[in-house]
Tab-separated table of C-alpha atoms and ligand atoms in Angstrom:
chain	number	residue	atom	x	y	z
A	179	MET	CA	31.803	19.141	0.446
A	180	ILE	CA	28.330	20.669	0.773
A	181	ILE	CA	27.073	22.678	-2.028
A	182	VAL	CA	24.140	24.841	-0.602
A	183	MET	CA	21.703	25.877	-3.301
A	184	LYS	CA	20.171	29.150	-3.169
A	185	ARG	CA	16.492	29.320	-1.742
A	186	GLU	CA	15.326	30.358	-5.244
A	187	ALA	CA	17.223	27.612	-7.193
A	188	THR	CA	15.234	25.790	-9.710
A	189	GLY	CA	14.933	22.038	-10.164
A	190	GLU	CA	17.090	22.263	-13.361
A	191	MET	CA	19.699	24.143	-11.601
A	192	ILE	CA	19.839	21.488	-8.914
A	193	GLN	CA	20.026	18.816	-11.400
A	194	HIS	CA	22.813	20.747	-13.498
A	195	ALA	CA	24.828	20.967	-10.224
A	196	ALA	CA	24.453	17.487	-9.225
A	197	GLU	CA	25.543	16.164	-12.779
A	198	LYS	CA	28.679	18.495	-12.434
A	199	VAL	CA	29.601	16.825	-9.333
A	200	GLU	CA	29.230	13.415	-10.810
A	201	LYS	CA	31.347	14.621	-13.768
A	202	LEU	CA	34.086	15.291	-11.292
A	203	GLY	CA	34.134	11.691	-10.208
A	204	LEU	CA	32.348	12.239	-6.884
A	205	LYS	CA	28.967	11.080	-5.560
A	206	ALA	CA	26.130	13.458	-5.406
A	207	HIS	CA	23.496	13.137	-2.794
A	208	VAL	CA	20.739	15.641	-3.276
A	209	ILE	CA	19.102	16.477	0.033
A	210	GLN	CA	15.934	18.388	0.068
A	211	GLY	CA	15.608	20.241	3.303
A	212	THR	CA	12.426	22.334	4.401
A	213	GLU	CA	14.456	25.529	3.763
A	214	ARG	CA	16.566	24.854	0.822
A	215	THR	CA	18.218	22.021	-1.151
A	216	VAL	CA	21.846	20.902	-0.478
A	217	ILE	CA	24.042	18.501	-2.511
A	218	ALA	CA	26.695	16.414	-0.523
A	219	ALA	CA	29.276	15.729	-2.674
A	220	ILE	CA	31.386	12.938	-1.421
A	221	GLY	CA	35.046	12.167	-2.506
A	222	ASP	CA	38.158	14.015	-1.995
A	223	LYS	CA	38.522	16.943	-4.502
A	224	ARG	CA	37.981	19.985	-2.240
A	225	GLU	CA	39.706	22.598	-3.869
A	226	GLU	CA	38.693	21.667	-7.571
A	227	MET	CA	35.004	21.601	-5.926
A	228	ARG	CA	35.234	25.138	-4.426
A	229	GLU	CA	36.672	26.788	-7.590
A	230	SER	CA	34.373	24.980	-10.063
A	231	PHE	CA	31.053	25.446	-8.158
A	232	GLU	CA	31.225	29.023	-6.782
A	233	THR	CA	30.051	30.480	-10.099
A	234	VAL	CA	27.456	27.693	-11.042
A	235	ALA	CA	23.752	28.936	-11.489
A	236	GLY	CA	21.691	28.556	-8.417
A	237	VAL	CA	24.530	27.951	-6.013
A	238	SER	CA	24.866	29.825	-2.717
A	239	LYS	CA	28.099	28.561	-1.237
A	240	VAL	CA	30.420	25.575	-1.158
A	241	VAL	CA	31.458	24.591	2.354
A	242	PRO	CA	33.421	21.545	3.799
A	243	ILE	CA	31.570	18.877	5.844
A	244	LEU	CA	33.708	18.465	8.855
A	245	ALA	CA	32.341	15.401	10.499
A	246	PRO	CA	33.757	12.009	9.310
A	247	TYR	CA	30.222	10.709	8.389
A	248	LYS	CA	28.862	13.069	5.592
A	249	VAL	CA	25.204	12.147	4.490
A	250	ALA	CA	24.388	11.499	8.079
A	251	SER	CA	25.523	14.770	9.341
A	252	ARG	CA	23.527	17.666	10.758
A	253	GLU	CA	25.883	19.885	8.799
A	254	VAL	CA	24.366	18.572	5.663
A	255	LYS	CA	20.751	18.573	6.709
A	256	PRO	CA	20.003	20.446	9.879
A	257	GLU	CA	16.445	19.346	10.266
A	258	PRO	CA	15.455	15.952	11.653
A	259	THR	CA	14.549	13.215	9.321
A	260	LEU	CA	11.125	11.398	9.634
A	261	VAL	CA	11.631	7.884	8.365
A	262	LYS	CA	8.186	6.270	7.219
A	263	ALA	CA	7.627	2.481	6.574
A	264	GLY	CA	4.040	1.603	6.242
A	265	SER	CA	2.198	2.191	9.568
A	266	LEU	CA	5.523	3.142	11.211
A	267	GLU	CA	6.701	6.741	11.687
A	268	VAL	CA	9.966	7.614	13.271
A	269	GLY	CA	11.471	10.960	13.871
A	270	ASN	CA	10.569	14.636	13.888
A	271	GLY	CA	8.481	14.600	17.001
A	272	LYS	CA	6.871	11.166	16.187
A	273	CYS	CA	8.202	8.322	18.379
A	274	GLY	CA	7.363	5.075	16.767
A	275	VAL	CA	6.497	2.004	18.860
A	276	ILE	CA	7.933	-1.303	17.514
A	277	ALA	CA	6.934	-4.416	19.503
A	278	GLY	CA	6.707	-8.149	19.360
A	279	PRO	CA	8.691	-11.272	20.195
A	280	CYS	CA	12.433	-11.849	19.767
A	281	SER	CA	11.576	-14.626	17.362
A	282	VAL	CA	8.572	-15.520	15.458
A	283	GLU	CA	7.591	-19.150	16.805
A	284	SER	CA	4.238	-19.951	15.036
A	285	GLU	CA	1.443	-17.949	13.268
A	286	ASP	CA	-0.668	-18.050	16.414
A	287	GLN	CA	2.133	-16.523	18.396
A	288	ILE	CA	3.022	-13.708	16.051
A	289	VAL	CA	-0.673	-13.061	15.168
A	290	GLU	CA	-1.770	-12.814	18.620
A	291	THR	CA	1.136	-10.732	19.713
A	292	ALA	CA	0.366	-8.420	16.807
A	293	LYS	CA	-3.208	-7.888	17.654
A	294	ALA	CA	-2.362	-7.191	21.396
A	295	VAL	CA	0.470	-4.551	20.614
A	296	LYS	CA	-1.571	-2.938	17.999
A	297	ALA	CA	-4.565	-2.613	20.652
A	298	ALA	CA	-1.866	-1.121	23.071
A	299	GLY	CA	-0.822	1.510	20.620
A	300	ALA	CA	2.392	0.069	18.810
A	301	THR	CA	2.810	1.132	15.232
A	302	ALA	CA	4.987	-1.756	14.070
A	303	LEU	CA	5.534	-5.354	14.655
A	304	ARG	CA	8.908	-6.769	15.354
A	305	GLY	CA	9.835	-10.497	15.140
A	306	GLY	CA	13.152	-12.220	14.110
A	307	ALA	CA	12.844	-15.061	11.388
A	308	PHE	CA	16.584	-15.110	10.903
A	309	LYS	CA	18.005	-15.292	14.344
A	310	PRO	CA	21.911	-14.338	14.950
A	311	ARG	CA	22.437	-16.580	18.077
A	312	THR	CA	25.524	-16.709	20.306
A	313	SER	CA	25.412	-20.515	20.149
A	314	PRO	CA	25.012	-22.202	17.127
A	315	TYR	CA	23.073	-25.017	18.934
A	316	SER	CA	20.355	-22.224	19.986
A	317	PHE	CA	17.043	-21.865	17.914
A	318	GLN	CA	18.158	-20.028	14.532
A	319	GLY	CA	14.750	-18.714	13.501
A	320	LEU	CA	11.909	-20.196	10.914
A	321	LYS	CA	13.552	-18.384	8.228
A	322	GLU	CA	11.178	-18.062	5.327
A	323	GLU	CA	8.444	-19.722	6.910
A	324	GLY	CA	8.773	-17.269	9.830
A	325	LEU	CA	8.751	-14.311	7.194
A	326	LYS	CA	5.343	-15.624	5.762
A	327	MET	CA	3.866	-15.515	9.362
A	328	LEU	CA	4.805	-12.064	9.696
A	329	ALA	CA	3.289	-11.050	6.366
A	330	THR	CA	0.243	-12.732	7.834
A	331	ALA	CA	0.330	-10.660	10.824
A	332	ARG	CA	0.742	-7.570	9.003
A	333	GLU	CA	-2.376	-8.568	6.829
A	334	GLU	CA	-4.336	-9.061	9.895
A	335	THR	CA	-3.414	-5.942	11.709
A	336	GLY	CA	-1.924	-3.502	9.159
A	337	LEU	CA	1.290	-3.280	11.285
A	338	ALA	CA	4.396	-2.620	9.424
A	339	VAL	CA	7.011	-5.544	9.956
A	340	VAL	CA	10.467	-5.151	11.148
A	341	THR	CA	12.638	-8.057	11.101
A	342	GLU	CA	16.398	-8.962	10.791
A	343	VAL	CA	18.507	-9.799	7.967
A	344	VAL	CA	21.855	-11.556	8.963
A	345	ALA	CA	23.408	-12.143	5.477
A	346	SER	CA	23.798	-10.244	2.095
A	347	GLU	CA	22.489	-13.101	0.391
A	348	ASP	CA	19.349	-12.954	2.205
A	349	VAL	CA	18.484	-9.440	1.536
A	350	GLN	CA	16.132	-9.796	-1.382
A	351	LEU	CA	14.161	-12.563	0.349
A	352	VAL	CA	13.746	-10.675	3.668
A	353	ALA	CA	12.856	-7.509	1.675
A	354	LYS	CA	10.167	-9.277	0.029
A	355	TYR	CA	8.208	-9.658	3.406
A	356	ALA	CA	9.540	-6.988	5.454
A	357	ASP	CA	8.857	-3.129	5.726
A	358	VAL	CA	12.104	-2.547	7.879
A	359	LEU	CA	15.113	-4.370	7.623
A	360	GLN	CA	17.115	-4.709	10.853
A	361	ILE	CA	20.701	-4.962	10.983
A	362	GLY	CA	21.480	-6.624	14.114
A	363	ALA	CA	24.281	-5.473	16.747
A	364	ARG	CA	26.576	-8.299	15.626
A	365	ASN	CA	26.472	-7.114	11.897
A	366	MET	CA	26.828	-3.245	12.613
A	367	GLN	CA	30.212	-3.486	10.921
A	368	ASN	CA	29.295	-6.057	8.173
A	369	TYR	CA	29.949	-3.559	5.483
A	370	ARG	CA	28.923	-5.633	2.543
A	371	LEU	CA	25.619	-6.252	4.181
A	372	LEU	CA	25.194	-2.660	4.898
A	373	GLU	CA	25.761	-1.815	1.178
A	374	GLU	CA	23.338	-4.391	0.249
A	375	VAL	CA	20.581	-2.997	2.182
A	376	GLY	CA	21.482	0.388	0.971
A	377	ARG	CA	20.487	-0.632	-2.520
A	378	VAL	CA	17.127	-1.879	-1.651
A	379	ASP	CA	13.773	0.101	-1.328
A	380	ARG	CA	13.301	-0.779	2.415
A	381	ALA	CA	13.870	1.263	5.601
A	382	VAL	CA	16.620	-0.048	7.701
A	383	LEU	CA	16.983	-0.057	11.605
A	384	LEU	CA	20.788	-0.198	12.099
A	385	LYS	CA	21.590	-1.250	15.761
A	386	ARG	CA	24.618	-0.227	17.364
A	387	GLY	CA	27.445	-2.960	18.122
A	388	PRO	CA	27.856	-3.605	21.931
A	389	SER	CA	31.295	-2.429	21.628
A	390	ALA	CA	31.115	0.078	18.827
A	391	THR	CA	31.613	3.789	19.436
A	392	ILE	CA	29.034	6.211	18.349
A	393	ASP	CA	31.062	7.513	15.545
A	394	GLU	CA	31.540	4.026	14.187
A	395	LEU	CA	27.602	3.563	14.247
A	396	LEU	CA	27.424	6.809	12.358
A	397	LEU	CA	29.945	5.453	9.846
A	398	ALA	CA	27.997	2.311	9.516
A	399	ALA	CA	24.834	4.293	8.683
A	400	GLU	CA	26.966	6.051	6.162
A	401	TYR	CA	27.497	2.874	4.209
A	402	ILE	CA	23.873	2.577	3.806
A	403	LEU	CA	23.105	6.253	2.975
A	404	ASN	CA	26.029	6.300	0.482
A	405	GLU	CA	24.263	3.662	-1.599
A	406	GLY	CA	21.272	5.798	-1.865
A	407	ASN	CA	18.880	4.681	0.820
A	408	SER	CA	17.919	7.599	2.968
A	409	ARG	CA	15.522	5.640	5.260
A	410	VAL	CA	17.956	4.844	8.105
A	411	MET	CA	16.908	4.645	11.694
A	412	LEU	CA	19.812	4.230	14.405
A	413	CYS	CA	19.148	2.116	17.341
A	414	GLU	CA	20.894	2.106	20.651
A	415	ARG	CA	20.512	-1.332	22.153
A	416	GLY	CA	23.153	-1.271	24.950
A	417	ILE	CA	26.925	-1.613	25.061
A	418	ARG	CA	29.208	-3.870	26.884
A	419	THR	CA	30.628	-2.458	30.118
A	420	PHE	CA	32.213	-3.948	33.504
A	421	GLU	CA	28.604	-3.931	34.784
A	422	SER	CA	27.171	-7.477	35.055
A	423	HIS	CA	23.778	-6.932	36.691
A	424	THR	CA	22.284	-5.880	33.483
A	425	ARG	CA	22.896	-7.793	30.085
A	426	PHE	CA	24.275	-4.564	28.346
A	427	THR	CA	24.497	-0.963	29.738
A	428	LEU	CA	21.860	1.342	28.031
A	429	PRO	CA	23.230	4.671	27.551
A	430	LEU	CA	20.178	7.047	26.958
A	431	ALA	CA	22.523	10.071	26.511
A	432	THR	CA	23.216	8.447	23.070
A	433	VAL	CA	19.774	9.882	21.922
A	434	THR	CA	20.663	13.653	23.086
A	435	TYR	CA	24.145	13.131	21.682
A	436	LEU	CA	23.050	11.927	18.221
A	437	HIS	CA	20.276	14.306	17.837
A	438	GLN	CA	23.179	17.038	17.973
A	439	LYS	CA	25.266	15.303	15.473
A	440	THR	CA	22.742	13.560	12.985
A	441	HIS	CA	19.566	14.106	11.362
A	442	LEU	CA	18.710	10.543	11.483
A	443	PRO	CA	15.980	9.307	14.059
A	444	VAL	CA	17.246	7.204	17.146
A	445	VAL	CA	15.329	4.293	18.512
A	446	ILE	CA	15.931	3.022	21.958
A	447	ASP	CA	15.915	-0.751	22.724
A	448	PRO	CA	15.317	-1.345	26.438
A	449	SER	CA	14.729	-5.161	26.255
A	450	HIS	CA	18.513	-6.169	24.850
A	451	GLY	CA	19.749	-2.810	26.553
A	452	THR	CA	18.830	-4.255	30.050
A	453	GLY	CA	18.164	-7.972	29.604
A	454	HIS	CA	15.396	-7.945	32.446
A	455	ALA	CA	11.789	-7.669	31.867
A	456	ALA	CA	11.527	-5.747	35.231
A	457	LEU	CA	13.751	-3.090	33.904
A	458	VAL	CA	12.067	-2.531	30.484
A	459	PRO	CA	8.999	-0.335	31.435
A	460	ASP	CA	10.832	2.287	32.998
A	461	MET	CA	13.493	2.569	30.327
A	462	CYS	CA	10.687	2.898	27.673
A	463	VAL	CA	9.265	5.688	29.822
A	464	ALA	CA	12.564	7.378	30.162
A	465	ALA	CA	13.443	7.018	26.394
A	466	VAL	CA	10.145	8.762	25.589
A	467	ALA	CA	10.842	11.513	28.165
A	468	ILE	CA	14.311	12.314	26.507
A	469	GLY	CA	12.761	12.488	23.095
A	470	ALA	CA	13.869	9.369	21.496
A	471	ASP	CA	12.165	8.801	17.998
A	472	GLY	CA	11.217	5.420	18.802
A	473	ILE	CA	11.210	2.461	20.940
A	474	ILE	CA	11.650	-1.275	20.075
A	475	VAL	CA	10.411	-3.696	22.817
A	476	GLU	CA	10.320	-7.654	23.085
A	477	VAL	CA	6.725	-8.555	23.841
A	478	HIS	CA	5.535	-12.267	24.123
A	479	PRO	CA	2.321	-13.872	25.172
A	480	GLU	CA	3.920	-16.187	27.448
A	481	PRO	CA	7.542	-14.829	28.079
A	482	ASP	CA	8.349	-18.159	30.197
A	483	GLU	CA	7.822	-20.313	27.102
A	484	ALA	CA	9.642	-17.986	24.641
A	485	MET	CA	12.247	-19.609	22.393
A	486	SER	CA	14.728	-16.583	22.862
A	487	ASP	CA	15.003	-13.822	25.136
A	488	GLY	CA	11.867	-14.647	27.112
A	489	TYR	CA	13.585	-13.262	30.495
A	490	GLN	CA	13.811	-9.776	28.862
A	491	SER	CA	10.263	-9.937	27.168
A	492	LEU	CA	7.121	-8.077	28.535
A	493	ASP	CA	3.845	-10.079	28.666
A	494	LEU	CA	0.856	-8.523	26.835
A	495	PRO	CA	-0.828	-6.714	29.922
A	496	THR	CA	2.664	-5.149	30.876
A	497	PHE	CA	3.217	-3.786	27.587
A	498	ALA	CA	-0.289	-2.316	27.530
A	499	GLU	CA	0.170	-0.524	30.846
A	500	THR	CA	3.870	0.559	29.772
A	501	MET	CA	2.345	2.265	26.676
A	502	LYS	CA	-0.174	4.047	28.782
A	503	ARG	CA	2.785	5.588	30.809
A	504	CYS	CA	4.657	6.274	27.616
A	505	ARG	CA	1.796	8.168	26.090
A	506	ALA	CA	1.294	10.302	29.374
A	507	VAL	CA	5.047	11.223	29.317
A	508	ALA	CA	4.786	11.943	25.517
A	509	ASN	CA	1.841	14.168	26.023
A	510	ALA	CA	3.854	16.161	28.651
A	511	VAL	CA	6.953	16.560	26.587
A	512	GLY	CA	5.012	17.611	23.342
A	513	ILE	CA	5.658	14.433	21.129
A	514	GLN	CA	3.485	11.604	19.841
A	515	CYS	CA	4.291	8.263	21.042
A	516	GLY	CA	2.706	5.254	19.316
A	517	ALA	CA	-0.740	5.284	17.833
A	518	ASP	CA	-3.820	6.670	19.695
A	519	VAL	CA	-5.877	3.909	21.119
B	758	PEP	C1	17.164	-8.909	18.312
B	758	PEP	O1	16.632	-7.770	18.286
B	758	PEP	O2	16.627	-9.977	18.845
B	758	PEP	C2	18.600	-8.961	18.403
B	758	PEP	C3	19.189	-9.928	18.249
B	758	PEP	O3	19.047	-7.694	18.792
B	758	PEP	P1	20.636	-7.231	18.874
B	758	PEP	O4	21.218	-7.430	17.400
B	758	PEP	O5	20.602	-5.816	19.442
B	758	PEP	O6	21.209	-8.140	19.786
B	759	MN	MN1	16.152	-10.815	21.129
């Protein structure tokens, strides 16, 4: 249920209503909108709720949340959420640009890439230190050593660090170095991991599983939100279809659809979404044109030498050129894309 507070409700009234929700054995999420505050009461006690809240001071009305996902729903918060993490801003007219290699390979590689993507207008650095690889024989990442290199790159450039965490037991370690915890496509439905990142003070980039529906993605986000972490970004990174010319199929309509259903920002990953460097620039531009809240792009100083996903990584000049096109389109549609350079 959503308890919609009156515009003039005081902080005390809001707190009192939230406490009353908790007393009923429900979870209270207080969501401050620009217009008014609502309390999402999560649990299954509809009728008692309506009766016991209609007369509480400061309450305007009590309405059911119809969507299966609750805190993520636009019914609860009609205005878009802006997620901030260090230099990265994603949502509400700000299109964040996260760029960097698939994997952190060496300090030189990550620092060189960080400097180049920053100069081109990126607002965050990506790079995997814990890699979820299809084969156990493929490079698995530099782990904590890689996290330290990412922290060095942040010191040198000021760029926020986005990096993947693959297991619940690594969350504290990765959170020590990262500004944004990435939950990879393969882990979208690892519910214990989602709960764990829901309990740390780090923004989360949640990638869609290649065979997950949009509702399943939103319910996965709900696991994180329900633990109290409100800084969640959704990421469309392509789904598996019968088409084999691209690595995955990148459905850009996900952005528009999600904007109608959720207040959470939506990031597009054209690198995994296409699997071919030659297709990535146009998909970045298209994502910006339709109002995506962010793009996450694999960029490598020497894609041919990359230890993972080189075939879908842009080289540094191509990324810079792509950013120019993205900025031009962003200007045309009235949003901001990346940093001004
Ligand atoms: C990645 O970002 O390098 C990655 C492994 O992505 P995904 O989980 O979308 O496959
Ligand atoms: Mn990759």
